[in-house]
mmCIF file of C-alpha atoms in Angstrom:
data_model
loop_
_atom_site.group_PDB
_atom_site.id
_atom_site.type_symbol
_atom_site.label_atom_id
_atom_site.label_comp_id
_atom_site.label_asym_id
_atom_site.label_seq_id
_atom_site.Cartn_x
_atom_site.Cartn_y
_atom_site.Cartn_z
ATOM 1 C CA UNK A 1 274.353 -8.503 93.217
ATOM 2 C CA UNK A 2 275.369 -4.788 92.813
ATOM 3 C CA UNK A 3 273.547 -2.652 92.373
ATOM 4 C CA UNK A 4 274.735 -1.705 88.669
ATOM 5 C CA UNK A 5 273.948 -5.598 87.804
ATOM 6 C CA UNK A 6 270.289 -5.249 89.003
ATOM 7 C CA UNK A 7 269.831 -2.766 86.821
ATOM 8 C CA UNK A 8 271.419 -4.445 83.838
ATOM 9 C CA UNK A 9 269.529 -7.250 84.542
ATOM 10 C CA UNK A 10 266.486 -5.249 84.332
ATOM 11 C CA UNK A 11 267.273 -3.797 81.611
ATOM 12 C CA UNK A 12 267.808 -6.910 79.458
ATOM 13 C CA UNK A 13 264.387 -8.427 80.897
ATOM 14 C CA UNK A 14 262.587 -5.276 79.578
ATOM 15 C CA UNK A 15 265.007 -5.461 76.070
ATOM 16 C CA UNK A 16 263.432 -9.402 75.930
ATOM 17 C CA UNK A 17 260.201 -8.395 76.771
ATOM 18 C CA UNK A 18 259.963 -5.992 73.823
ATOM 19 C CA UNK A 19 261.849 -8.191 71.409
ATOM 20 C CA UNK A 20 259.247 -11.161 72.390
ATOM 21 C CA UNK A 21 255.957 -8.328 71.458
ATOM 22 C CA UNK A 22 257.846 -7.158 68.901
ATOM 23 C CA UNK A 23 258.285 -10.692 67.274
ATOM 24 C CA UNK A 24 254.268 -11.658 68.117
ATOM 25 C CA UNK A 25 253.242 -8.537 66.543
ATOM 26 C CA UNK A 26 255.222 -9.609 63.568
ATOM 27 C CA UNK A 27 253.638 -12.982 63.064
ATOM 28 C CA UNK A 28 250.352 -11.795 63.871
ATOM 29 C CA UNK A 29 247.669 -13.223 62.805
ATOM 30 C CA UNK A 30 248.779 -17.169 64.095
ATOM 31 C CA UNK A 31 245.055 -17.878 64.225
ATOM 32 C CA UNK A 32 241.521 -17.414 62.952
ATOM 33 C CA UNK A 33 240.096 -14.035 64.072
ATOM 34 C CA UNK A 34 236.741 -13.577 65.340
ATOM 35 C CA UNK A 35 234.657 -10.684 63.138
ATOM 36 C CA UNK A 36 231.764 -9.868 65.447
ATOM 37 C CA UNK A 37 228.430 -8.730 63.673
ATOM 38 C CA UNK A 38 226.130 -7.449 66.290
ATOM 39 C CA UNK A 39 223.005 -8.379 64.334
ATOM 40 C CA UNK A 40 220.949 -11.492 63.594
ATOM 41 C CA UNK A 41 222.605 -13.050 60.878
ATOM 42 C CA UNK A 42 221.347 -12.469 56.910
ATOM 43 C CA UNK A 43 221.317 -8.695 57.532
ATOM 44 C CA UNK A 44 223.141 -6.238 55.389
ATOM 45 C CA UNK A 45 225.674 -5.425 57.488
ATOM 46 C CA UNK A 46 226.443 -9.430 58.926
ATOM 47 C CA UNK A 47 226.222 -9.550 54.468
ATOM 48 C CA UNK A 48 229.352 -6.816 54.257
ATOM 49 C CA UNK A 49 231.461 -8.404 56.692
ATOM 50 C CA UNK A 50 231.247 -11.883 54.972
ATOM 51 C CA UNK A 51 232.771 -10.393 51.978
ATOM 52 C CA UNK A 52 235.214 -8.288 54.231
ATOM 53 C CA UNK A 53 236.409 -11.464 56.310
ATOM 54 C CA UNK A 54 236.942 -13.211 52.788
ATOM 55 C CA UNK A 55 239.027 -10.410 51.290
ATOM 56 C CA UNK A 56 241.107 -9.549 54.440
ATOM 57 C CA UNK A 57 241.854 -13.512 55.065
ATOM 58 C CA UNK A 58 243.778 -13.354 51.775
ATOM 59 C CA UNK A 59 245.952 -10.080 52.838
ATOM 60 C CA UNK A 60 246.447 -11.513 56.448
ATOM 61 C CA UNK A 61 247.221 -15.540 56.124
ATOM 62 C CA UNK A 62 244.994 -16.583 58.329
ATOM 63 C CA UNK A 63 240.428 -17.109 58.356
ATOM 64 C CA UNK A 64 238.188 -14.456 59.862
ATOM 65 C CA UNK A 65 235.319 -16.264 60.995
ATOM 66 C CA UNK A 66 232.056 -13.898 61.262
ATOM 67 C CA UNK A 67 230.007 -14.760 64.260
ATOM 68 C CA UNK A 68 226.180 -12.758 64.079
ATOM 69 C CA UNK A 69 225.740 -11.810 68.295
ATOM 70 C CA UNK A 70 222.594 -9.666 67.758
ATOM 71 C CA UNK A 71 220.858 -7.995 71.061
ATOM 72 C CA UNK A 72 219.501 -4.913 72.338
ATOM 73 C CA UNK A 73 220.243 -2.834 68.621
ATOM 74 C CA UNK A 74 223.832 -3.979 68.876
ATOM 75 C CA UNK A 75 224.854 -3.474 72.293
ATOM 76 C CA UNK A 76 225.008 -7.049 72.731
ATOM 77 C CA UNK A 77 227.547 -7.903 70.496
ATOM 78 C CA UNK A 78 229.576 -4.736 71.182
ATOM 79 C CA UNK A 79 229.984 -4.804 74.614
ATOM 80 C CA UNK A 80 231.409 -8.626 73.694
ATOM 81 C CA UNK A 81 233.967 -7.228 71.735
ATOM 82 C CA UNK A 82 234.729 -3.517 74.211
ATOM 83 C CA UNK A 83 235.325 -6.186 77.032
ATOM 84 C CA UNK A 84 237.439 -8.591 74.920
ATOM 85 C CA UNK A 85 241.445 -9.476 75.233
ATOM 86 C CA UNK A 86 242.815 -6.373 73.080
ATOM 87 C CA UNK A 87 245.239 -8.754 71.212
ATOM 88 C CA UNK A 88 243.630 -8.379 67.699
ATOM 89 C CA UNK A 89 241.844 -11.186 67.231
ATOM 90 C CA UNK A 90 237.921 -10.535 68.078
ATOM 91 C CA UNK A 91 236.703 -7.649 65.921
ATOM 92 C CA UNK A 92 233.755 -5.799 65.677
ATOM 93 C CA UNK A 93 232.282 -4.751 62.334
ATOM 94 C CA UNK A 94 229.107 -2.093 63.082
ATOM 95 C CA UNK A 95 227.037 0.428 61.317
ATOM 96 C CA UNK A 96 226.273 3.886 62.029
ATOM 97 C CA UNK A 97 224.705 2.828 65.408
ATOM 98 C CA UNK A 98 227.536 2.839 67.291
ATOM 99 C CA UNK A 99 227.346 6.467 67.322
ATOM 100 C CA UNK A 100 223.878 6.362 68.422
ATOM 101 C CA UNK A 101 223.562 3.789 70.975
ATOM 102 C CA UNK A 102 225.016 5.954 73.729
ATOM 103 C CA UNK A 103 221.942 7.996 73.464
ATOM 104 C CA UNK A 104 219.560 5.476 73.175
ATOM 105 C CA UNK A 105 220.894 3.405 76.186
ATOM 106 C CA UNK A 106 222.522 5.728 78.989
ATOM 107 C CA UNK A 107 223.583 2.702 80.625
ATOM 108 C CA UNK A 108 226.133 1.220 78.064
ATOM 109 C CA UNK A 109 228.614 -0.337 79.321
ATOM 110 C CA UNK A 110 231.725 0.751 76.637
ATOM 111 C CA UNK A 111 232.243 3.643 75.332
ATOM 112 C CA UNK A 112 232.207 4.364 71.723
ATOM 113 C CA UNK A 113 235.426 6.639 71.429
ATOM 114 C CA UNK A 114 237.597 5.246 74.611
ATOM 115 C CA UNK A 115 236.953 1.453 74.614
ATOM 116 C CA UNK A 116 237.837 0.779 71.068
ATOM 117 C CA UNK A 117 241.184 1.023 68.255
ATOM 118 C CA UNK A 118 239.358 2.317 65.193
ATOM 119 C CA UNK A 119 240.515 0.371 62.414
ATOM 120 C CA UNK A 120 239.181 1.984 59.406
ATOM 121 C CA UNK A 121 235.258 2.998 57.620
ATOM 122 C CA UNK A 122 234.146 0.424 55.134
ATOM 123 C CA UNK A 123 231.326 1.529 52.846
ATOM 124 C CA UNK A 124 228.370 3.841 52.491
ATOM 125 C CA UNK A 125 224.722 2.681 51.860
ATOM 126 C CA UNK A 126 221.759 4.367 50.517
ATOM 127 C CA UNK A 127 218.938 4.125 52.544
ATOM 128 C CA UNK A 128 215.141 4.376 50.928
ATOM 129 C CA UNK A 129 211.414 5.015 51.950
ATOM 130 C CA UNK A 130 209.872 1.774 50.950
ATOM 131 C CA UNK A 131 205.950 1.127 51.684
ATOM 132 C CA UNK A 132 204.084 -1.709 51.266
ATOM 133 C CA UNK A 133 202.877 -2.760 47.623
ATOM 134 C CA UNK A 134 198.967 -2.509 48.512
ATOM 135 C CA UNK A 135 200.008 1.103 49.815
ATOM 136 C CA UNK A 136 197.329 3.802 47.656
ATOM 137 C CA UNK A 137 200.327 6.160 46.892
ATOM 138 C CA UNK A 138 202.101 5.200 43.715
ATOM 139 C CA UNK A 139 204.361 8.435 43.810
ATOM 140 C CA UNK A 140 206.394 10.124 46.490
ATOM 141 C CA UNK A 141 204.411 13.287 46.053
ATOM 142 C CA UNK A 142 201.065 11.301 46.423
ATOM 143 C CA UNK A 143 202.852 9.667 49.823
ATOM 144 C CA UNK A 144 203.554 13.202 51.618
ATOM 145 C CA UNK A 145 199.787 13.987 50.765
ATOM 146 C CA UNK A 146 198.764 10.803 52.368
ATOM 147 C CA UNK A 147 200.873 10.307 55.550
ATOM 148 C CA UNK A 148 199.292 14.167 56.434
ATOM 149 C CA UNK A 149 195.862 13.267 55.114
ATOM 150 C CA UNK A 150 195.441 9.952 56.901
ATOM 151 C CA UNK A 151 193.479 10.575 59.998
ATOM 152 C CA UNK A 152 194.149 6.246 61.081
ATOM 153 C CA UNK A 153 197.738 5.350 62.693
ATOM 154 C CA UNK A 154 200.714 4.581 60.046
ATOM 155 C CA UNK A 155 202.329 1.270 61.027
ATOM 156 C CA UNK A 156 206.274 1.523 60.649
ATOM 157 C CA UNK A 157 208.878 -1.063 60.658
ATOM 158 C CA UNK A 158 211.913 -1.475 61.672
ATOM 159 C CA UNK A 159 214.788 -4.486 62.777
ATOM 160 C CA UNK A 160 214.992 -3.158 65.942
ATOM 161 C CA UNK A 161 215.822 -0.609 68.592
ATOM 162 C CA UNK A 162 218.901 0.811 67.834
ATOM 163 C CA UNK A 163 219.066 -0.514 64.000
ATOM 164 C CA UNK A 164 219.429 1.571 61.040
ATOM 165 C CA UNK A 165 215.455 1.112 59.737
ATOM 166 C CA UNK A 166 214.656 2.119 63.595
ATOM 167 C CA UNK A 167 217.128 5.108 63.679
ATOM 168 C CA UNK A 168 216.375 6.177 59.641
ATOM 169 C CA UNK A 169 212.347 5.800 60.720
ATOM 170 C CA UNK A 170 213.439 8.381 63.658
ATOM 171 C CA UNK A 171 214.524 10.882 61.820
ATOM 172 C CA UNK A 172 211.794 10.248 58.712
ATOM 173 C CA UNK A 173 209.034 11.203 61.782
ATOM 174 C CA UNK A 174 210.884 14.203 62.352
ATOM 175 C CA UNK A 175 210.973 15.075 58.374
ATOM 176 C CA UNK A 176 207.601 13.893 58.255
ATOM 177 C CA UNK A 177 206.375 15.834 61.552
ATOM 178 C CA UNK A 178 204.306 12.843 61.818
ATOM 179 C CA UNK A 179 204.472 9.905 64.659
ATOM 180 C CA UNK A 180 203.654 6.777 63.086
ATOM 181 C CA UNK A 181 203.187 3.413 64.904
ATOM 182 C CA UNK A 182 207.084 1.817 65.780
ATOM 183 C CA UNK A 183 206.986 -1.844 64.659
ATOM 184 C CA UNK A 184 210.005 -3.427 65.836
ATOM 185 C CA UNK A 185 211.420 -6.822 64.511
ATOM 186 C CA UNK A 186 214.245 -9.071 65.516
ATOM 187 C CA UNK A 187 216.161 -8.019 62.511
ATOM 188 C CA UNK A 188 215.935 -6.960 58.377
ATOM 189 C CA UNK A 189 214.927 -9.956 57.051
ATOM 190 C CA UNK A 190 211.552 -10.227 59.107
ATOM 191 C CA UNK A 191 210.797 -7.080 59.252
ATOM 192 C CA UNK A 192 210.873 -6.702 54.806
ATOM 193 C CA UNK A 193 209.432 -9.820 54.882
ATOM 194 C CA UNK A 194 206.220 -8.213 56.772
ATOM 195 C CA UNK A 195 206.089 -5.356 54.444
ATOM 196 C CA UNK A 196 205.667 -7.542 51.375
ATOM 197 C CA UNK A 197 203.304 -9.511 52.799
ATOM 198 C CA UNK A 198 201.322 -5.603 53.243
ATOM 199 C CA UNK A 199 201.430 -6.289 56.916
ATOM 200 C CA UNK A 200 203.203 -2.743 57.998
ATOM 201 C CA UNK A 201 202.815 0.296 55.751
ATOM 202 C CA UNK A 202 206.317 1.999 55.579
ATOM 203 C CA UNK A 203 210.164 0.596 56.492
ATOM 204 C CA UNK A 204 213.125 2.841 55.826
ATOM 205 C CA UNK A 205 215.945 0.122 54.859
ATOM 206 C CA UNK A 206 218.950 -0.551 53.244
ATOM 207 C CA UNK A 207 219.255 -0.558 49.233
ATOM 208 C CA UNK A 208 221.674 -4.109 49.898
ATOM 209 C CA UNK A 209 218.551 -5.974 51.208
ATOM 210 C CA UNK A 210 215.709 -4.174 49.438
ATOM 211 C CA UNK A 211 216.487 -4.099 45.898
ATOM 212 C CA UNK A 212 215.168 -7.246 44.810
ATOM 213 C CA UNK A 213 211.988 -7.099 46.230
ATOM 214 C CA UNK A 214 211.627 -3.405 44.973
ATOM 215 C CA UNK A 215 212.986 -4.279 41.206
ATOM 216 C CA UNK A 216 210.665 -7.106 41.589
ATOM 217 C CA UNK A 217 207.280 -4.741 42.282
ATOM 218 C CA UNK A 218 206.703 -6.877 45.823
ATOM 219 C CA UNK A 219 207.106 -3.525 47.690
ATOM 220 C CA UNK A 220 207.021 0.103 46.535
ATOM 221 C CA UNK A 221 210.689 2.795 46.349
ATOM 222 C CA UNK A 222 210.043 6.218 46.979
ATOM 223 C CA UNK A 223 212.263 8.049 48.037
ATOM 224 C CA UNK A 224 216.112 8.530 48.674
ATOM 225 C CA UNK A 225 217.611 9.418 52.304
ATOM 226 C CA UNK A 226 221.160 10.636 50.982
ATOM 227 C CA UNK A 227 221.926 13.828 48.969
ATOM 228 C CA UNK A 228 222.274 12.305 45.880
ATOM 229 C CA UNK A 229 220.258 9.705 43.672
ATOM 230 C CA UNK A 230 220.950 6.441 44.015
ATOM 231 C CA UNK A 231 223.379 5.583 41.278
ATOM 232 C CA UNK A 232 221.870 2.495 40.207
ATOM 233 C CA UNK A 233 219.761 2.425 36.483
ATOM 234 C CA UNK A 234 216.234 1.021 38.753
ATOM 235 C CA UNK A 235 216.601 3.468 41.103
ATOM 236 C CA UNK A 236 218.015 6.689 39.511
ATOM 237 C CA UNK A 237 214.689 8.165 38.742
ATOM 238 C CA UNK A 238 214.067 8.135 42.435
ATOM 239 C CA UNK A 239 214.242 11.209 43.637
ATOM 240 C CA UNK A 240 216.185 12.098 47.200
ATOM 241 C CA UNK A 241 214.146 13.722 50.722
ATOM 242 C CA UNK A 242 215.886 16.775 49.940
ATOM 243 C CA UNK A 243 214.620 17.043 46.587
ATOM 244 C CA UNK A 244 211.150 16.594 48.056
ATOM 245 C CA UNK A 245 211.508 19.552 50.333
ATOM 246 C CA UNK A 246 213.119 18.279 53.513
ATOM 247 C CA UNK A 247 216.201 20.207 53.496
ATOM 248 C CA UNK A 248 219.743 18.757 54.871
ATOM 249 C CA UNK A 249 218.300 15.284 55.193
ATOM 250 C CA UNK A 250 221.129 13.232 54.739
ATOM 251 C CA UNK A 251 221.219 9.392 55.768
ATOM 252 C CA UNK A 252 223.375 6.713 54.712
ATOM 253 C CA UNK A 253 224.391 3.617 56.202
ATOM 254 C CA UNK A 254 228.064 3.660 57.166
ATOM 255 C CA UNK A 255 230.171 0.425 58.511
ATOM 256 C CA UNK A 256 233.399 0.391 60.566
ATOM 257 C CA UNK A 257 236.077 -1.691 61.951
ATOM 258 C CA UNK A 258 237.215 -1.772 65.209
ATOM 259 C CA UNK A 259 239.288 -3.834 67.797
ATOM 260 C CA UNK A 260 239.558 -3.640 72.050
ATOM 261 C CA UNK A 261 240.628 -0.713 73.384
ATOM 262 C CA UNK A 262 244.749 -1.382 73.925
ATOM 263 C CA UNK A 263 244.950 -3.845 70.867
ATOM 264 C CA UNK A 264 248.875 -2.794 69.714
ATOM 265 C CA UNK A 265 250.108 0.031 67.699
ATOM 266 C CA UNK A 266 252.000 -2.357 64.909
ATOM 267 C CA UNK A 267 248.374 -4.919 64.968
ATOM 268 C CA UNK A 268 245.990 -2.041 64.524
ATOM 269 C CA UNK A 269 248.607 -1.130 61.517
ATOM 270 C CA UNK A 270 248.213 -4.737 59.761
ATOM 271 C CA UNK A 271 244.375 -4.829 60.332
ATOM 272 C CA UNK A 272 243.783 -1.691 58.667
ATOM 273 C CA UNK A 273 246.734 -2.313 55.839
ATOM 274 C CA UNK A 274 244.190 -5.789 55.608
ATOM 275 C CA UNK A 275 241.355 -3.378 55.308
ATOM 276 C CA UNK A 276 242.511 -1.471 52.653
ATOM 277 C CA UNK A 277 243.931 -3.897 50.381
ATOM 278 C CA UNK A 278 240.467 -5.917 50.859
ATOM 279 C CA UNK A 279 238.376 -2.361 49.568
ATOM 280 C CA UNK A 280 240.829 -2.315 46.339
ATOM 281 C CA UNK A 281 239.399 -5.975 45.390
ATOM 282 C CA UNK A 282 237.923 -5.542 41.682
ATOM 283 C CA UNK A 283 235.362 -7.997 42.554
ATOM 284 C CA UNK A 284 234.263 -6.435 45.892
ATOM 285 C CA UNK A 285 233.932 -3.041 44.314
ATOM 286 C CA UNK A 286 231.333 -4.458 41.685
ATOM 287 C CA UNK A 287 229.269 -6.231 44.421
ATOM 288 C CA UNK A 288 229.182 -2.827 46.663
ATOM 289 C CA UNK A 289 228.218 -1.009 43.584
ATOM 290 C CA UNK A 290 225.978 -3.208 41.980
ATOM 291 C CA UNK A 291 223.913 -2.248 44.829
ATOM 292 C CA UNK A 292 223.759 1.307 45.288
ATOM 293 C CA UNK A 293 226.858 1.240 48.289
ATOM 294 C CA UNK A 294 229.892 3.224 48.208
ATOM 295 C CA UNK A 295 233.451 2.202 49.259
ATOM 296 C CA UNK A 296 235.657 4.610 51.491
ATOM 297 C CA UNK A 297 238.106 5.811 49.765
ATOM 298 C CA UNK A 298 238.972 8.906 52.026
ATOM 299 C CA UNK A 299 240.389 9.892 55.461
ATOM 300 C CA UNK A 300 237.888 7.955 57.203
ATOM 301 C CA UNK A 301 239.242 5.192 55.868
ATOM 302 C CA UNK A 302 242.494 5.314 58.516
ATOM 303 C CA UNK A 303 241.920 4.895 62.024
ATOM 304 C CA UNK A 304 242.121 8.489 62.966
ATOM 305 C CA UNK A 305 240.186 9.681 60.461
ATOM 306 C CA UNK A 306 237.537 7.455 61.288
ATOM 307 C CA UNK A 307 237.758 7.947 64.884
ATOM 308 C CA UNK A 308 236.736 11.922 64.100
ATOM 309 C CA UNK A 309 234.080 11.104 61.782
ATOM 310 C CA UNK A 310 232.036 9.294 64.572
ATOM 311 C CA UNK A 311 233.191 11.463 67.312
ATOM 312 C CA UNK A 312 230.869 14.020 65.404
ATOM 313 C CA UNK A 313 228.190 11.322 64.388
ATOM 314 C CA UNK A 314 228.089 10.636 68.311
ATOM 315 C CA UNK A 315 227.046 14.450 68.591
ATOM 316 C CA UNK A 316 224.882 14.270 65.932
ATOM 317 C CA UNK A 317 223.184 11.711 67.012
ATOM 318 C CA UNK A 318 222.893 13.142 70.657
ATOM 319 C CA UNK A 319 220.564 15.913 68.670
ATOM 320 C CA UNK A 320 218.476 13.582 66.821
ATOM 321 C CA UNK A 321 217.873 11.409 69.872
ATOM 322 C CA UNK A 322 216.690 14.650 71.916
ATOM 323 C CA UNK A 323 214.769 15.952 69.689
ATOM 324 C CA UNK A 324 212.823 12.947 68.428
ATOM 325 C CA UNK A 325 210.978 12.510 71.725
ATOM 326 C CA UNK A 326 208.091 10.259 70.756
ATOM 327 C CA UNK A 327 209.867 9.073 68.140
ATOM 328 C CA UNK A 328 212.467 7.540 69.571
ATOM 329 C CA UNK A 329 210.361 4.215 70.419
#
């Protein structure tokens, strides 16, 4: 064979070779997709991405199937998915940890911004100051008074290193300039669950799992960690940390999407066209709202645009983690 044939020959394989991607990429999805949720199942977020997986199965043709791998404040569960075949079909749906794991364990092994496709920001969720009903302050002015006034240790709960009650309860210490005794759980459920039964004084926690027991009176709502009220008519009269004096506090609990680092150009595409056509759903907006979250509906919601927003949560994060020295247990 000349060589002029070789390289036609090459040529065409590489031609094939491109058509045959080309024409997977097309059908994709030809089978169920895993959704990772690295959390113990029944939390807020594993919550979010059973409604997501439902909405994008409709867009896409085929079931995504939500597995709950919690371990280690998500690093479990995303290290699964970093290390996974990048062909789009295990997922990762996380909340604002990502961006603070690599500062809580040095010794990750991914990489927030280089081992993942960013696929797109889901929603926004109030966080609150909840204490325990049995708790002597009824008002959050009465609760500043007493977390400075109380000369015996304040018991604090969380779901876990790395969670959003354990990195919220951080930065509330901080706020606060008061340590308070970490109680860690092995996820939301348990750890709400021991603050009804007036087991731990204070949990910082999402408004998606805490608003029945708080419109119920089992635990007490007093404060806000995002700039604005909660928009919700049994929480509106709750006023926000910066209201109360702690200036710039801003918390909420964002979720993204992502997918293996090398996951294709044109798959990435259908994921996040999935994505978006799953956060117009009527019905899905009324659940978010109903309580208290708030659907992305800006740049954040493409891949680069989310891809920035955490590249600066990762710094910010880097600052809270340094400074919170005790607090970081």
């Amino acid at each position: 064979m000349s060589v002029s044939s070789a390289g036609w020959v090459l040529r065409l394989a590489a031609c094939w070779a491109l058509c045959c991607c080309a024409l997977a990429w097309a059908e994709f999805p030809e089978h169920p997709i895993t959704l990772v949720v690295p959390f113990p199942a029944g939390g807020p977020t594993d919550k979010l991405a059973h409604d997501l997986a439902r909405l994008m199965s409709k867009s896409l043709g085929k079931p995504l199937m939500v597995e709950p791998q919690g371990g280690s404040g998500g690093v479990v569960g995303t290290t699964r998915v970093a290390h996974a075949v990048p062909d789009g079909y295990t997922l990762l749906l996380h909340h604002f940890g990502i961006a603070a794991t690599p500062s809580l364990y040095p010794d990750l092994k991914y990489r927030p911004l280089d081992d993942f496709e960013y696929l797109g920001m889901v929603t926004e969720v109030p966080m609150l100051v909840l204490g325990r009903r049995g708790l002597p302050p009824s008002t959050p002015a009465e609760l500043l008074k007493w977390i400075h006034a109380h000369s015996g240790p304040i018991s604090l709960a969380n779901s876990g290193r790395g969670s959003a009650s354990h990195l919220c309860g951080m930065l509330l210490q901080q706020a606060f300039r008061r340590g308070m005794v970490s109680v860690p759980y092995k996820g939301s459920a348990p750890a709400l669950a021991e603050l009804e039964a007036d087991q731990v004084d204070l949990l910082c926690d999402q408004t998606v799992s805490t608003l029945g027991p708080i419109e119920s009176g089992r635990i007490k709502a007093y404060a806000a960690t995002t700039p604005q009220r909660v928009q919700l008519a049994s929480l509106n009269a709750l006023p926000t940390l910066q209201e109360l004096g702690f200036k710039g506090f801003s918390l909420s609990a964002w979720a993204g999407l992502y997918a293996p680092r090398g996951t294709p150009r044109a798959i990435v595409e259908k994921l996040n066209a999935a994505l978006q056509m799953a956060l117009k759903d009527p019905e899905f907006r009324r659940s978010q709202e109903a309580v208290g979250a708030l659907i992305i509906h800006d740049d954040r919601l493409t891949p680069v645009g989310h891809k920035r927003f955490v590249s600066g949560e990762i710094d910010r994060w880097a600052g809270v983690v340094r400074q919170a020295g005790a607090f970081a247990e």
